Coordinates of C-alpha atoms in Angstrom, one line a residue:
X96 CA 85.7 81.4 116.6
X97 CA 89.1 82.5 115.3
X98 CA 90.4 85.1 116.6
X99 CA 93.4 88.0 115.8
X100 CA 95.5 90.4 118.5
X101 CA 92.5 92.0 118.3
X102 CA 89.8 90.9 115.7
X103 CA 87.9 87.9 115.4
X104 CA 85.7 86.4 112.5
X105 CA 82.4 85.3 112.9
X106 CA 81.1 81.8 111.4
X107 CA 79.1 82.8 108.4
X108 CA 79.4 79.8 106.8
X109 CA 79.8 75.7 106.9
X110 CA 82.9 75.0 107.9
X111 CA 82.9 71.9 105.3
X112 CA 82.7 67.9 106.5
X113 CA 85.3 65.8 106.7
X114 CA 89.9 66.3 106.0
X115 CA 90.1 63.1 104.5
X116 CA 87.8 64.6 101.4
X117 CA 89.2 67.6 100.9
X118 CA 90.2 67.9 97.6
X119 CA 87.1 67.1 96.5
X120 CA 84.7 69.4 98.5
X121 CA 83.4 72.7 99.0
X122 CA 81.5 74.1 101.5
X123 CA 79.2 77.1 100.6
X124 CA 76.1 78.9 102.0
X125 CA 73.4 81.0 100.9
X126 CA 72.8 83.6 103.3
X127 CA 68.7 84.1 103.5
X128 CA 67.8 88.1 102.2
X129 CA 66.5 90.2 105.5
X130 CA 65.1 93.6 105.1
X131 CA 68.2 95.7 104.7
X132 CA 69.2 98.7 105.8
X133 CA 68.4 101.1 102.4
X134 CA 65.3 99.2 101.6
X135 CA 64.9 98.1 98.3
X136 CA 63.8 98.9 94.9
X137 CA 60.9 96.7 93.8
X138 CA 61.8 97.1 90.4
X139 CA 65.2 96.7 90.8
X140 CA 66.8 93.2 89.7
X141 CA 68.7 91.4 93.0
X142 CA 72.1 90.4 92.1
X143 CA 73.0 87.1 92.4
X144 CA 76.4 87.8 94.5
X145 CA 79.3 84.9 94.8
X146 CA 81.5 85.7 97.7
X147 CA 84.6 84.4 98.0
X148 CA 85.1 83.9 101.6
X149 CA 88.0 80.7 101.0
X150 CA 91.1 83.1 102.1
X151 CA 89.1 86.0 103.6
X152 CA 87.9 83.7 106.7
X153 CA 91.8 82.2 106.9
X154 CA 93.0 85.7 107.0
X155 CA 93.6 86.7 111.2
X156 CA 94.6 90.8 110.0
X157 CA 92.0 93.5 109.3
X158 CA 91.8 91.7 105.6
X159 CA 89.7 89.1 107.7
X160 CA 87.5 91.3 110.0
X161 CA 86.6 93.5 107.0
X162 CA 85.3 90.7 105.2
X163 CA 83.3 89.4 108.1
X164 CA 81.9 92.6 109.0
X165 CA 80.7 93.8 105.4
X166 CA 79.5 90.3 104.8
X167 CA 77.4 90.2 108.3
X168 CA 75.9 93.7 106.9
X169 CA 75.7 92.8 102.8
X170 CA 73.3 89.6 104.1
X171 CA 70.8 91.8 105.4
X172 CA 70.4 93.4 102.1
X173 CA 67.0 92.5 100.1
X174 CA 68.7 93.7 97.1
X175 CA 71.3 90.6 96.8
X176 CA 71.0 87.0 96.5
X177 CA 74.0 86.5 98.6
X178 CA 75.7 82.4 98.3
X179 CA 79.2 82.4 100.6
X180 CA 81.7 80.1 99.6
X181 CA 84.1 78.9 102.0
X182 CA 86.8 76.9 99.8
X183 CA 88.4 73.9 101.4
X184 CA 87.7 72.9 104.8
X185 CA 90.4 73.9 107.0
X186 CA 90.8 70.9 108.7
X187 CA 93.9 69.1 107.7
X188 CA 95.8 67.0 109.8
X189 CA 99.1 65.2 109.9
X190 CA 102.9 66.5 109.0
X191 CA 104.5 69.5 110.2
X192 CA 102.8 72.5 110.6
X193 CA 104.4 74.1 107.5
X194 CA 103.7 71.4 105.4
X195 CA 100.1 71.2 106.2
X196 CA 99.8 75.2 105.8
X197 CA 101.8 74.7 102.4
X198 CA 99.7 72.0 101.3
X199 CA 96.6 74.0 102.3
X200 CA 97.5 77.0 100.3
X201 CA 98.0 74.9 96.9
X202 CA 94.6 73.7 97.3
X203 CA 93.1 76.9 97.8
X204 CA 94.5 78.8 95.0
X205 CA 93.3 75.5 92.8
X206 CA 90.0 76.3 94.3
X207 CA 90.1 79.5 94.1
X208 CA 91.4 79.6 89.9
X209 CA 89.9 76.4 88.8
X210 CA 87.1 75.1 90.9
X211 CA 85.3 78.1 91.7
X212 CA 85.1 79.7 88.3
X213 CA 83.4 76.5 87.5
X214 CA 80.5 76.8 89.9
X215 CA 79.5 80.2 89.1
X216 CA 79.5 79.2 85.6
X217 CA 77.1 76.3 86.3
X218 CA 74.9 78.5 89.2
X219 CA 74.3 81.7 86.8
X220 CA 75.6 84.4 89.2
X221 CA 75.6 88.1 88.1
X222 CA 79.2 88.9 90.0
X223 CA 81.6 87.9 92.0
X224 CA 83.2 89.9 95.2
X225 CA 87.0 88.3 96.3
X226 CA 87.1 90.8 99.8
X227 CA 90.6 89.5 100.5
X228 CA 93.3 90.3 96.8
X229 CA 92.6 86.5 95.7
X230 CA 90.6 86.1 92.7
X231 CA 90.5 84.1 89.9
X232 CA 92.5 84.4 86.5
X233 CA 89.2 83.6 84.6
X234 CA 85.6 83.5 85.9
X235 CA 82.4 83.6 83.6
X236 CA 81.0 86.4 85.4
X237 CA 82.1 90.2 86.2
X238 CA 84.5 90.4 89.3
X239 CA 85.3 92.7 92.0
X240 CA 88.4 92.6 94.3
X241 CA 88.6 94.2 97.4
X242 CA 92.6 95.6 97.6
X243 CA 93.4 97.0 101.2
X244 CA 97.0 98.2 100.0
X245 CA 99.9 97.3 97.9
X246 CA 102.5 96.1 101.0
X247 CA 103.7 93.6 99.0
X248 CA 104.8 96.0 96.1
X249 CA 106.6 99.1 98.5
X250 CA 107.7 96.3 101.3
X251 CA 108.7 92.9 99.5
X252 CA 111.4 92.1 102.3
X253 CA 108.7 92.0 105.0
X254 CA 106.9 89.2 103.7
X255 CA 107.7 85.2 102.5
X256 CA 109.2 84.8 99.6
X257 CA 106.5 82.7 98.1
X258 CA 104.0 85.0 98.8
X259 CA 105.7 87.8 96.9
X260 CA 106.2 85.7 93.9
X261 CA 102.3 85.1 94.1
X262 CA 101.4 88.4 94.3
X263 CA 103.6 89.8 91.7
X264 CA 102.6 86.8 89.1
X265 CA 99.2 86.5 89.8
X266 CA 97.8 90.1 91.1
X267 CA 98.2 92.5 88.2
X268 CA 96.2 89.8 85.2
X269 CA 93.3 89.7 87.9
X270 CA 93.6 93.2 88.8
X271 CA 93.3 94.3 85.0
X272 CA 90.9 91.6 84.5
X273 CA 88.0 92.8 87.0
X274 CA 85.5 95.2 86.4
X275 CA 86.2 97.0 89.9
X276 CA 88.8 97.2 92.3
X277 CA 87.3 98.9 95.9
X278 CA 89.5 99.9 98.5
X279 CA 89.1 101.9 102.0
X280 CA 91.1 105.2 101.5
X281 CA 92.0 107.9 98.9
X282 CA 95.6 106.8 99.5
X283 CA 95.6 103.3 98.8
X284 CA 93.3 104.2 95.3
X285 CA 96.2 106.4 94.1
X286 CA 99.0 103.9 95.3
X287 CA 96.4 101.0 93.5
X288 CA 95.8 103.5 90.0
X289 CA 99.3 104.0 89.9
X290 CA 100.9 100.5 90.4
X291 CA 99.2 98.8 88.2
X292 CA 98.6 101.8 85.4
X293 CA 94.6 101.6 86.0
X294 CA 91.9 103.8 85.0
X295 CA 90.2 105.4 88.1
X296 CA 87.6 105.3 87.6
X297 CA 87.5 101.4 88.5
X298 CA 88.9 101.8 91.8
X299 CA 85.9 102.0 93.9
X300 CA 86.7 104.0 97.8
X301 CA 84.2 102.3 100.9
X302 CA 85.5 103.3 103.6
X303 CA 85.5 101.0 106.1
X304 CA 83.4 101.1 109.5
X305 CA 83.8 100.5 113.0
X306 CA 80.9 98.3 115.5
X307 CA 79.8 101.1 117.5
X308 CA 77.6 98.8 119.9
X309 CA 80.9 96.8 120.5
X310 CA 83.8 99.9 120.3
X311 CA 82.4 102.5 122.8
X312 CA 83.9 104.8 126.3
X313 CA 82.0 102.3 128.5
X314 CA 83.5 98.9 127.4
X315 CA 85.1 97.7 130.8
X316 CA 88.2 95.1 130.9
X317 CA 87.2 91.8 132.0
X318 CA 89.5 91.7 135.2
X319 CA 90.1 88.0 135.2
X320 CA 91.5 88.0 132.1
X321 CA 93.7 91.3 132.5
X322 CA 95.5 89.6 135.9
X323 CA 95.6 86.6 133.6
X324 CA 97.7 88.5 131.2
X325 CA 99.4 91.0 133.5
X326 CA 97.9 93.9 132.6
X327 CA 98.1 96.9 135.0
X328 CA 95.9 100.1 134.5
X329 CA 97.6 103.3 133.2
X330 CA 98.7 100.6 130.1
X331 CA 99.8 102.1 126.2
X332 CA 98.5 99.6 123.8
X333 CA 99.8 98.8 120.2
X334 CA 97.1 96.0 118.3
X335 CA 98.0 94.0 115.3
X336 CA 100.6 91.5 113.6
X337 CA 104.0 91.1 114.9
X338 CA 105.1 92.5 111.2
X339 CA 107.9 94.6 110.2
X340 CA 104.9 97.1 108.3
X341 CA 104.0 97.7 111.7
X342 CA 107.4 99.7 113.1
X343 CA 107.2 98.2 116.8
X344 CA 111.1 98.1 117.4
X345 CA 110.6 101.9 117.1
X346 CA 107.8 102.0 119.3
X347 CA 110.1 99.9 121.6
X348 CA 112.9 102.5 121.6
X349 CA 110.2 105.2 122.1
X350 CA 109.7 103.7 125.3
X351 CA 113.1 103.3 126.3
X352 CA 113.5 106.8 125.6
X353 CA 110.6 107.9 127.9
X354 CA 112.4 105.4 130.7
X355 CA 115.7 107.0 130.5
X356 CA 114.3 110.4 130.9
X357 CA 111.9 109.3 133.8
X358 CA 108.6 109.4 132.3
X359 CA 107.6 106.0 131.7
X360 CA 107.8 105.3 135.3
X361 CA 105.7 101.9 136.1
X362 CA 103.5 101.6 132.9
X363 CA 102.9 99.0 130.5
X364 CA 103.3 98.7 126.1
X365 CA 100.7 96.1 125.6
X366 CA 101.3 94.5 122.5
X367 CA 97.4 92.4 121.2
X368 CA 98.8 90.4 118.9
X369 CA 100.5 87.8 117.1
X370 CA 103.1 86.5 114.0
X371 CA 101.1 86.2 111.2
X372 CA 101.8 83.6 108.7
X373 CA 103.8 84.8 105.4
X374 CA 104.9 87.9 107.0
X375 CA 108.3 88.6 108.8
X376 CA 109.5 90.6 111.8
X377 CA 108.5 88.9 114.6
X378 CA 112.1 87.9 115.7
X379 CA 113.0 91.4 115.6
X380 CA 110.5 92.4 117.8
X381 CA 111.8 89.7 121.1
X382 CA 115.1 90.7 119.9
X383 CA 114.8 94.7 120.6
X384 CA 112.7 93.8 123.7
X385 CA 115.9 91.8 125.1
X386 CA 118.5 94.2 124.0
X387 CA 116.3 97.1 125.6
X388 CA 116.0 95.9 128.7
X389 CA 112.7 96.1 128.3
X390 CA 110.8 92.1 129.6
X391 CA 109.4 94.3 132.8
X392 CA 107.7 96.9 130.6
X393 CA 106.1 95.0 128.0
X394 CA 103.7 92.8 127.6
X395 CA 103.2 89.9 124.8
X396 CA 99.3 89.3 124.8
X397 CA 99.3 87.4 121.8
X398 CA 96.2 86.8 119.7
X399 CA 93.3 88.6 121.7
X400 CA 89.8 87.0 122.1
X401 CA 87.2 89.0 120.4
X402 CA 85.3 89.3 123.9
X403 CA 88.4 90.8 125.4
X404 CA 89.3 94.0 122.7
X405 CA 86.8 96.7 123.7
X406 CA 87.4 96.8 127.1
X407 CA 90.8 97.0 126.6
X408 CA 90.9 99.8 123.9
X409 CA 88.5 101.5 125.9
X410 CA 90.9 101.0 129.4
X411 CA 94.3 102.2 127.9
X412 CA 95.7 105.6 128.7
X413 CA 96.7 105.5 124.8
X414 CA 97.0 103.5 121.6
X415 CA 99.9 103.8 119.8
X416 CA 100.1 103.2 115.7
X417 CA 103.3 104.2 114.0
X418 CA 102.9 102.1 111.2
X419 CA 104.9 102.6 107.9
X420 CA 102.6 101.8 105.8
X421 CA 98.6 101.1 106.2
X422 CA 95.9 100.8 103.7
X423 CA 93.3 101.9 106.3
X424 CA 94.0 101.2 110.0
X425 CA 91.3 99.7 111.9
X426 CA 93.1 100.4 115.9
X427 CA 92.8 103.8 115.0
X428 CA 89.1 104.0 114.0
X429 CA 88.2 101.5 117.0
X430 CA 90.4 103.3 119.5
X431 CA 88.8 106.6 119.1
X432 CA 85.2 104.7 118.8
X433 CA 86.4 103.9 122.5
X434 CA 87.4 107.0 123.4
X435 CA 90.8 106.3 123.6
X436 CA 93.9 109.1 122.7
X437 CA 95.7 108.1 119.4
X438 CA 99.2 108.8 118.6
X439 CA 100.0 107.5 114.6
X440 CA 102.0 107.6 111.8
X441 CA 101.3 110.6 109.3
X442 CA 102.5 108.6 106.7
X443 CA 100.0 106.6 104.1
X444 CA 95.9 106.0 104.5
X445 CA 96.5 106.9 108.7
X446 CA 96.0 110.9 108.2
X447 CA 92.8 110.5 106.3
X448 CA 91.5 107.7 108.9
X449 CA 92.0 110.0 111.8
X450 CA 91.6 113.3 110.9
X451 CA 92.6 115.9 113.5
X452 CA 91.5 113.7 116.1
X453 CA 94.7 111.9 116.8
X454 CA 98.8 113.3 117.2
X455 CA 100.2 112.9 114.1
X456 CA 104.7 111.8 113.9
X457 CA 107.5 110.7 111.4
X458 CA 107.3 107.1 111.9
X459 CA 110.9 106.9 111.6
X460 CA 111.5 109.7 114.2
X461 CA 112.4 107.7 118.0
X462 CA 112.4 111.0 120.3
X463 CA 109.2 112.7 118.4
X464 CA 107.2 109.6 118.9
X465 CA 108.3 109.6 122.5
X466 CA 107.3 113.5 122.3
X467 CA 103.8 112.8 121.1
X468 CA 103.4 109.6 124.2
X469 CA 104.4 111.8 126.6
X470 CA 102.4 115.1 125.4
X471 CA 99.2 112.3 125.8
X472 CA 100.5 110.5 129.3
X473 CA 101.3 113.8 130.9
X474 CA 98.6 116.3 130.0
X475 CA 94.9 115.6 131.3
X476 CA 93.8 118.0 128.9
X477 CA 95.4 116.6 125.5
X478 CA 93.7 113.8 126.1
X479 CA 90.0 115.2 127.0
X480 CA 90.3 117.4 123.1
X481 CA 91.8 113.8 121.4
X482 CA 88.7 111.9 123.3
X483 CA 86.3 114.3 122.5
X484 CA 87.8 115.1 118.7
X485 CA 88.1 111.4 118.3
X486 CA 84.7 110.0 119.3
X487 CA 83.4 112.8 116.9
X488 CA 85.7 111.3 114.3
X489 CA 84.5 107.7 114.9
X490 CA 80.9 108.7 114.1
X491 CA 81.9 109.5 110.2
X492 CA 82.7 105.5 109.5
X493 CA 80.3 102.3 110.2
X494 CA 79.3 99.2 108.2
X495 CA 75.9 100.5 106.9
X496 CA 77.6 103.2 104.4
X497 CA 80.3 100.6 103.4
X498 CA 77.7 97.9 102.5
X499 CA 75.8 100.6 100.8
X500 CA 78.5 102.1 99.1
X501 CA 79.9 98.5 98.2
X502 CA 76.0 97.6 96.6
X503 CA 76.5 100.7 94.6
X504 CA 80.0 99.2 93.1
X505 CA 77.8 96.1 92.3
X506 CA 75.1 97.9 90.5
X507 CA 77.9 99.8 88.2
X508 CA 79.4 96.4 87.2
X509 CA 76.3 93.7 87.1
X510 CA 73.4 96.6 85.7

């Protein structure tokens, strides 16, 4: 099972046969109807429902576990006649590692632009759903693209090159081209309307959800793992990419700050997660932790095992977000399902996720995010109202309303 600094994806679908025949195949599956969680309208027409799942399932960032989640709750629906298709197997061996993941992404844009369109022209479906930006330039039926945010518009430097050039060739003729765009906030619908000069009325928001049964107060950290890892209790936990979006070097000197004014003391910044492919910043991160002094206080967890990331959201004395930019925000939501203390960014989709349930700072602002920390760290009764304000909070978002609001998209396109 692959796994993210926090998220992992579940198998949904083949995983394909063999790398020697991969240009040539394509692994799909037709996920069986179960009684859903709306019911269904006997004289309502299903949808037959292509989902792209080819860079979705690839994708280790909250692009990836919304996909899996919405698609776990969509096959449950007796309303769609749901076929998953998977793209190239991921399988390929030989060369160097950016050769192979080069190679790779060539043949899954061809899949995604040529071969795909060409199955749901010979299989009849209704619509398409890409959950994950990529969709094709032409397909015979009505499309819908999920957009989380447009990163790579307001933050070109942070990403690869070629991945910029992609995005800005490809994205706005499939963009104009679909018959809905759905997103997970208010924000990112009026950054989306406005960057692309759309009507909007197509941009669809579903707010995303959170797996209550899995995010919750009681989750306990598997203590094997934690000594494994060096975790100490009484940590502050950042998840998610080594990225520049994600403004850790200032989280970094927030802590450095709390240390030189003796208020850190022995604690630990727990960083869950990993470089992601085609985004930048990593370097900076080691390099701030070496100039800072700072190898004793931090901790480099890497990608974290699925099993692992309730109990130790639900274990830290605070999660820290100060993003610059988010189209939604999934530690926040999952934190305060875990009835962890939030301090975030008030800048982009991060207000509306959290409410009043989490502290609120400038990201670029070192000393006020320290502020914030140490309001949380030091004051037993900050965090009881941002536990009790945020579990409240948690309760507004889960997967049932998304897949029912997402069906509802469906219906307004496909009839």
């Amino acid at each position: 099972m692959p796994v993210l600094g926090g998220w992992s994806l579940p198998e949904v679908s083949s995983r394909g046969r063999s790398a020697t025949r991969w240009f040539d195949t394509e692994t799909s599956t037709e996920l069986p109807a179960k009684q859903g969680a709306g019911g269904s309208d006997p004289g309502m027409k299903r949808i037959r429902l292509a989902w792209d799942n080819c860079f979705a399932r690839r994708n280790l960032t909250g692009t990836g576990v919304y996909a899996a989640r919405l698609l776990e709750h969509l096959a449950g629906e007796p309303d769609l006649a749901l076929e998953s298709f998977d793209g190239w197997p991921n399988t390929l061996r030989g060369g160097s590692s950016s050769a192979r993941r080069a190679l790779q992404t060539a043949g899954n844009l061809a899949w995604t632009h040529l071969h795909l369109p060409a199955r749901l022209w010979k299989r009849g479906f209704d619509l398409l759903h890409s959950p994950a930006f990529i969709a094709p330039l032409a397909a015979p039926c009505p499309v819908v693209i999920t957009m989380h945010d447009i990163t790579y518009l307001l933050y070109p430097s942070h990403f690869a090159s070629w991945w910029i050039r992609y995005m800005k060739t490809v994205v706005p003729i499939t963009v104009r081209s679909a018959a809905a765009i759905i997103c997970g906030s208010e924000h990112s619908k009026r950054d989306i309307v406005k960057a692309y000069a759309l009507s909007p009325g197509k941009v669809h928001v579903a707010p995303y959800g959170v797996d209550h049964q899995r995010f919750h107060p009681a989750a306990t950290l598997d203590p094997s793992w934690a000594r494994q890892a060096g975790i100490r209790e009484g940590y502050v936990l950042h998840v998610g990419e080594l990225s520049h979006r994600k403004n850790i070097p200032t989280l970094l000197r927030a802590v450095a700050y709390l240390r030189s004014l003796g208020k850190w003391g022995d604690r630990q910044l727990v960083l869950a997660g990993a470089k992601a492919p085609g985004m930048l910043g990593a370097d900076e991160i080691h390099e701030t932790i070496r100039q800072l002094e700072l190898s004793e206080s931090v901790i480099l967890a890497g990608r974290v095992a699925d099993e692992y990331l309730p109990g130790l959201y639900a274990q830290a004395s605070l999660l820290v977000m100060p993003s610059l930019y988010e189209g939604f925000g999934f530690p926040v939501l999952e934190s305060m399902a875990s009835g962890t203390p939030v301090v975030a960014s008030n800048v982009s989709s991060l207000p509306e996720v959290a409410g009043d349930a989490a502290i609120l700072v400038s990201p670029d602002e070192v000393e006020g995010l320290a502020n914030a920390m140490a309001d949380v760290l030091g004051n037993p009764s900050v965090v009881a109202e941002l536990r009790c304000k945020g579990l409240s909070r948690a309760q507004q978002f889960n997967w049932r309303r998304a897949a029912a609001e997402t069906i509802q998209v469906y219906r307004s396109v496909a009839g």
